[in-house]
mmCIF file of C-alpha atoms in Angstrom:
data_model
loop_
_atom_site.group_PDB
_atom_site.id
_atom_site.type_symbol
_atom_site.label_atom_id
_atom_site.label_comp_id
_atom_site.label_asym_id
_atom_site.label_seq_id
_atom_site.Cartn_x
_atom_site.Cartn_y
_atom_site.Cartn_z
ATOM 1 C CA MET A 82 148.476 76.848 32.288
ATOM 2 C CA LYS A 83 150.688 73.825 32.941
ATOM 3 C CA TYR A 84 153.035 76.092 34.846
ATOM 4 C CA LEU A 85 150.160 77.282 37.059
ATOM 5 C CA ILE A 86 149.010 73.710 37.808
ATOM 6 C CA SER A 87 152.576 72.661 38.609
ATOM 7 C CA LEU A 88 152.912 75.647 40.956
ATOM 8 C CA CYS A 89 149.686 74.687 42.762
ATOM 9 C CA LEU A 90 150.801 71.085 43.162
ATOM 10 C CA LEU A 91 154.158 72.269 44.493
ATOM 11 C CA ILE A 92 152.468 74.523 47.047
ATOM 12 C CA CYS A 93 150.156 71.690 48.164
ATOM 13 C CA ALA A 94 153.096 69.331 48.508
ATOM 14 C CA ALA A 95 154.936 71.926 50.592
ATOM 15 C CA VAL A 96 151.930 72.605 52.839
ATOM 16 C CA ALA A 97 151.020 68.941 53.427
ATOM 17 C CA PRO A 98 154.092 68.074 55.551
ATOM 18 C CA VAL A 99 153.502 71.203 57.649
ATOM 19 C CA ALA A 100 149.898 70.169 58.284
ATOM 20 C CA ASN A 101 150.993 66.643 59.202
ATOM 21 C CA ALA A 102 153.690 68.054 61.481
ATOM 22 C CA GLU A 103 151.036 69.738 63.625
ATOM 23 C CA GLN A 104 149.278 66.454 64.418
ATOM 24 C CA VAL A 105 149.956 65.050 67.882
ATOM 25 C CA ARG A 106 150.060 61.317 68.465
ATOM 26 C CA TYR A 107 151.075 58.951 71.289
ATOM 27 C CA ILE A 108 152.986 55.699 71.406
ATOM 28 C CA SER A 109 150.499 53.071 72.602
ATOM 29 C CA ASP A 110 151.024 51.086 75.782
ATOM 30 C CA ASN A 111 153.380 48.395 74.547
ATOM 31 C CA LEU A 112 156.360 49.033 76.870
ATOM 32 C CA PHE A 113 158.420 50.479 73.978
ATOM 33 C CA THR A 114 158.757 50.282 70.234
ATOM 34 C CA TYR A 115 161.793 50.530 68.007
ATOM 35 C CA MET A 116 162.423 53.553 65.817
ATOM 36 C CA HIS A 117 163.851 52.794 62.367
ATOM 37 C CA SER A 118 165.603 55.008 59.910
ATOM 38 C CA GLY A 119 163.069 54.131 57.203
ATOM 39 C CA PRO A 120 159.510 52.793 56.797
ATOM 40 C CA GLY A 121 160.192 49.135 57.536
ATOM 41 C CA THR A 122 161.934 46.725 59.853
ATOM 42 C CA GLN A 123 164.681 46.230 57.301
ATOM 43 C CA TYR A 124 165.904 49.732 58.038
ATOM 44 C CA ARG A 125 168.438 50.430 60.757
ATOM 45 C CA ILE A 126 167.178 50.786 64.323
ATOM 46 C CA ILE A 127 168.080 54.244 65.548
ATOM 47 C CA GLY A 128 166.526 53.967 69.014
ATOM 48 C CA SER A 129 163.356 53.134 70.922
ATOM 49 C CA VAL A 130 160.334 55.115 72.116
ATOM 50 C CA ASP A 131 158.711 54.343 75.450
ATOM 51 C CA ALA A 132 154.986 53.648 75.697
ATOM 52 C CA GLY A 133 152.847 56.729 76.256
ATOM 53 C CA THR A 134 155.455 59.100 74.803
ATOM 54 C CA LYS A 135 154.005 62.148 73.112
ATOM 55 C CA VAL A 136 155.218 62.339 69.498
ATOM 56 C CA THR A 137 154.618 64.500 66.435
ATOM 57 C CA LEU A 138 153.352 62.787 63.306
ATOM 58 C CA LEU A 139 155.295 63.787 60.197
ATOM 59 C CA SER A 140 153.981 61.410 57.559
ATOM 60 C CA SER A 141 152.543 57.935 57.018
ATOM 61 C CA ASN A 142 153.383 55.111 54.627
ATOM 62 C CA LYS A 143 150.215 53.043 54.511
ATOM 63 C CA ALA A 144 151.711 50.489 52.151
ATOM 64 C CA ALA A 145 154.565 49.718 54.534
ATOM 65 C CA GLY A 146 152.428 50.221 57.657
ATOM 66 C CA PHE A 147 154.921 52.649 59.196
ATOM 67 C CA THR A 148 154.610 56.218 60.433
ATOM 68 C CA GLN A 149 157.294 58.870 60.540
ATOM 69 C CA ILE A 150 157.448 60.697 63.872
ATOM 70 C CA THR A 151 159.500 63.068 65.961
ATOM 71 C CA ASP A 152 159.727 62.038 69.631
ATOM 72 C CA ASP A 153 160.001 64.141 72.774
ATOM 73 C CA ARG A 154 163.785 64.176 72.464
ATOM 74 C CA GLY A 155 163.712 65.620 68.970
ATOM 75 C CA ARG A 156 164.635 62.389 67.171
ATOM 76 C CA SER A 157 162.956 61.616 63.859
ATOM 77 C CA GLY A 158 162.347 58.133 62.590
ATOM 78 C CA TRP A 159 159.821 55.511 61.549
ATOM 79 C CA VAL A 160 157.765 53.285 63.857
ATOM 80 C CA ASP A 161 155.131 50.614 63.282
ATOM 81 C CA SER A 162 151.789 52.437 62.689
ATOM 82 C CA LYS A 163 149.897 50.085 64.989
ATOM 83 C CA PHE A 164 151.866 51.502 67.907
ATOM 84 C CA VAL A 165 150.815 55.101 67.152
ATOM 85 C CA SER A 166 147.541 56.169 68.797
ATOM 86 C CA ASN A 167 145.372 59.272 69.015
ATOM 87 C CA GLU A 168 144.863 58.698 72.741
ATOM 88 C CA MET A 169 147.273 59.352 75.553
ATOM 89 C CA GLY A 170 148.940 56.338 77.094
ATOM 90 C CA LEU A 171 148.087 55.028 80.532
ATOM 91 C CA LYS A 172 151.250 56.589 81.919
ATOM 92 C CA GLU A 173 149.806 60.025 81.219
ATOM 93 C CA ARG A 174 146.116 59.168 81.580
ATOM 94 C CA VAL A 175 146.355 57.568 85.032
ATOM 95 C CA PRO A 176 147.557 60.738 86.848
ATOM 96 C CA ALA A 177 144.874 62.756 85.057
ATOM 97 C CA LEU A 178 142.280 60.162 85.981
ATOM 98 C CA GLN A 179 143.483 60.149 89.582
ATOM 99 C CA THR A 180 143.251 63.934 89.702
ATOM 100 C CA GLU A 181 139.772 63.790 88.203
ATOM 101 C CA LEU A 182 138.799 61.047 90.655
ATOM 102 C CA THR A 183 140.034 63.155 93.568
ATOM 103 C CA GLU A 184 138.016 66.128 92.320
ATOM 104 C CA VAL A 185 134.933 63.954 91.893
ATOM 105 C CA LYS A 186 135.365 62.540 95.410
ATOM 106 C CA THR A 187 135.745 66.049 96.816
ATOM 107 C CA LYS A 188 132.621 67.256 95.025
ATOM 108 C CA LEU A 189 130.742 64.152 96.152
ATOM 109 C CA ALA A 190 131.792 64.720 99.764
ATOM 110 C CA GLU A 191 130.709 68.364 99.504
ATOM 111 C CA ALA A 192 127.417 67.297 97.962
ATOM 112 C CA LEU A 193 126.860 64.731 100.724
ATOM 113 C CA THR A 194 127.698 67.308 103.385
ATOM 114 C CA SER A 195 125.330 69.802 101.782
ATOM 115 C CA SER A 196 122.697 67.075 101.487
ATOM 116 C CA ASP A 197 123.129 66.104 105.147
ATOM 117 C CA THR A 198 122.832 69.758 106.151
ATOM 118 C CA GLN A 199 119.711 70.171 104.057
ATOM 119 C CA ASN A 200 118.254 66.941 105.437
ATOM 120 C CA ALA A 201 118.983 68.069 108.989
ATOM 121 C CA GLY A 202 117.295 71.392 108.243
ATOM 122 C CA LEU A 203 114.319 69.621 106.720
ATOM 123 C CA LYS A 204 114.090 67.285 109.710
ATOM 124 C CA ASN A 205 114.147 70.236 112.118
ATOM 125 C CA THR A 206 111.519 72.043 110.059
ATOM 126 C CA LEU A 207 109.397 68.892 109.929
ATOM 127 C CA ALA A 208 109.715 68.446 113.699
ATOM 128 C CA GLN A 209 108.647 72.064 114.237
ATOM 129 C CA ARG A 210 105.694 71.620 111.888
ATOM 130 C CA ASN A 211 104.651 68.420 113.682
ATOM 131 C CA SER A 212 104.901 70.186 117.039
ATOM 132 C CA GLN A 213 102.794 73.071 115.723
ATOM 133 C CA ILE A 214 100.249 70.627 114.309
ATOM 134 C CA ASN A 215 100.053 68.811 117.655
ATOM 135 C CA ASP A 216 99.567 72.124 119.473
ATOM 136 C CA LEU A 217 96.838 73.123 117.029
ATOM 137 C CA GLU A 218 95.126 69.749 117.419
ATOM 138 C CA THR A 219 95.273 70.093 121.207
ATOM 139 C CA ARG A 220 93.840 73.606 121.043
ATOM 140 C CA ASN A 221 91.191 72.471 118.597
ATOM 141 C CA ASN A 222 90.167 69.600 120.868
ATOM 142 C CA LYS A 223 90.008 71.997 123.795
ATOM 143 C CA LEU A 224 87.897 74.458 121.825
ATOM 144 C CA GLN A 225 85.630 71.651 120.671
ATOM 145 C CA SER A 226 85.175 70.554 124.277
ATOM 146 C CA GLU A 227 84.463 74.139 125.372
ATOM 147 C CA LEU A 228 82.031 74.559 122.480
ATOM 148 C CA SER A 229 80.233 71.354 123.414
ATOM 149 C CA SER A 230 80.017 72.479 127.048
ATOM 150 C CA SER A 231 78.723 75.895 125.955
ATOM 151 C CA GLN A 232 76.112 74.275 123.731
ATOM 152 C CA ASP A 233 74.973 72.044 126.598
ATOM 153 C CA GLU A 234 74.775 75.067 128.902
ATOM 154 C CA ILE A 235 72.791 77.007 126.289
ATOM 155 C CA ARG A 236 70.359 74.124 125.930
ATOM 156 C CA GLU A 237 69.933 73.958 129.709
ATOM 157 C CA LEU A 238 69.362 77.725 129.922
ATOM 158 C CA ARG A 239 66.825 77.577 127.097
ATOM 159 C CA ALA A 240 65.040 74.731 128.873
ATOM 160 C CA LYS A 241 64.982 76.783 132.101
ATOM 161 C CA ILE A 242 63.664 79.826 130.221
ATOM 162 C CA ASP A 243 60.923 77.737 128.623
ATOM 163 C CA THR A 244 60.031 76.303 132.045
ATOM 164 C CA GLN A 245 59.976 79.760 133.580
ATOM 165 C CA LYS A 246 57.726 80.979 130.774
ATOM 166 C CA ASP A 247 55.357 78.095 131.404
ATOM 167 C CA ASP A 248 55.404 78.780 135.159
ATOM 168 C CA LEU A 249 54.785 82.477 134.548
ATOM 169 C CA LEU A 250 51.873 81.725 132.254
ATOM 170 C CA MET A 251 50.443 79.349 134.825
ATOM 171 C CA LYS A 252 50.791 82.029 137.508
ATOM 172 C CA TRP A 253 49.059 84.597 135.294
ATOM 173 C CA PHE A 254 46.294 82.143 134.512
ATOM 174 C CA THR A 255 45.988 81.337 138.190
ATOM 175 C CA TYR A 256 45.963 85.006 139.198
ATOM 176 C CA GLY A 257 43.467 85.746 136.447
ATOM 177 C CA GLY A 258 41.229 82.880 137.572
ATOM 178 C CA LEU A 259 41.441 84.034 141.184
ATOM 179 C CA VAL A 260 40.614 87.598 140.272
ATOM 180 C CA ALA A 261 37.724 86.469 138.082
ATOM 181 C CA GLY A 262 36.436 84.122 140.788
ATOM 182 C CA ALA A 263 36.783 86.825 143.442
ATOM 183 C CA GLY A 264 34.931 89.306 141.248
ATOM 184 C CA LEU A 265 32.172 86.849 140.550
ATOM 185 C CA LEU A 266 31.887 85.959 144.220
ATOM 186 C CA PHE A 267 31.939 89.600 145.204
ATOM 187 C CA GLY A 268 29.240 90.304 142.665
ATOM 188 C CA LEU A 269 27.073 87.587 144.093
ATOM 189 C CA VAL A 270 27.647 88.399 147.746
ATOM 190 C CA LEU A 271 27.564 92.199 147.561
ATOM 191 C CA PRO A 272 23.796 92.493 146.900
ATOM 192 C CA HIS A 273 23.093 90.459 149.959
ATOM 193 C CA ILE A 274 25.361 92.541 152.112
ATOM 194 C CA ILE A 275 23.937 95.931 151.167
ATOM 195 C CA PRO A 276 20.276 96.195 152.245
ATOM 196 C CA ARG A 277 17.780 97.342 149.696
ATOM 197 C CA ARG A 278 16.043 100.658 150.261
ATOM 198 C CA ARG A 279 12.346 100.383 150.847
ATOM 199 C CA LYS A 280 10.111 102.260 148.510
ATOM 200 C CA ARG A 281 8.118 105.100 150.032
ATOM 201 C CA ASN A 282 4.365 104.797 149.838
ATOM 202 C CA ASN A 283 3.444 108.282 148.789
ATOM 203 C CA GLY A 284 0.176 107.394 147.375
ATOM 204 C CA TRP A 285 1.251 107.444 143.884
ATOM 205 C CA ALA A 286 0.992 103.830 143.079
#
């Protein structure tokens, strides 16, 4: 059992450095930092690492405050942990930011161009709609005027028809009165015009 536990601990100890070796870190923007042969300033300086350099984290000594790294030139050593960061340095971030800024500016310009085109299209459409509305209003006003004129004309014609009906009735009444008067007069005058026949005296009285 002890042998099995020891074997597990050995495997974990062997795997841990490999896992740490896969972690990527960056030297923070501090111009450069010295690389020592051990975890402390009392160890020999074996070189320096420029700010923003991409390094591989091997291990950390929290008590000493130093981190063991491998730099971009393949050198291994210890540097102050406060100079090791998870973020890229400005030297590498600035070009990426500039590229991103250029892309954003390009997209913004395209968006503005598209927006201007759309606005121009909308303005043209709006102008066409306004022109159509004005034409319709003009035609509507014209039709309203024609309708009003037609209504006035209809009223005048109806008034004339009513007047003509009244005149016609008056004429018929007049003609009827004349005919009746003539008949009455004829009836009164006719007996006086035609002489009466005298009765024969035949002795039968």
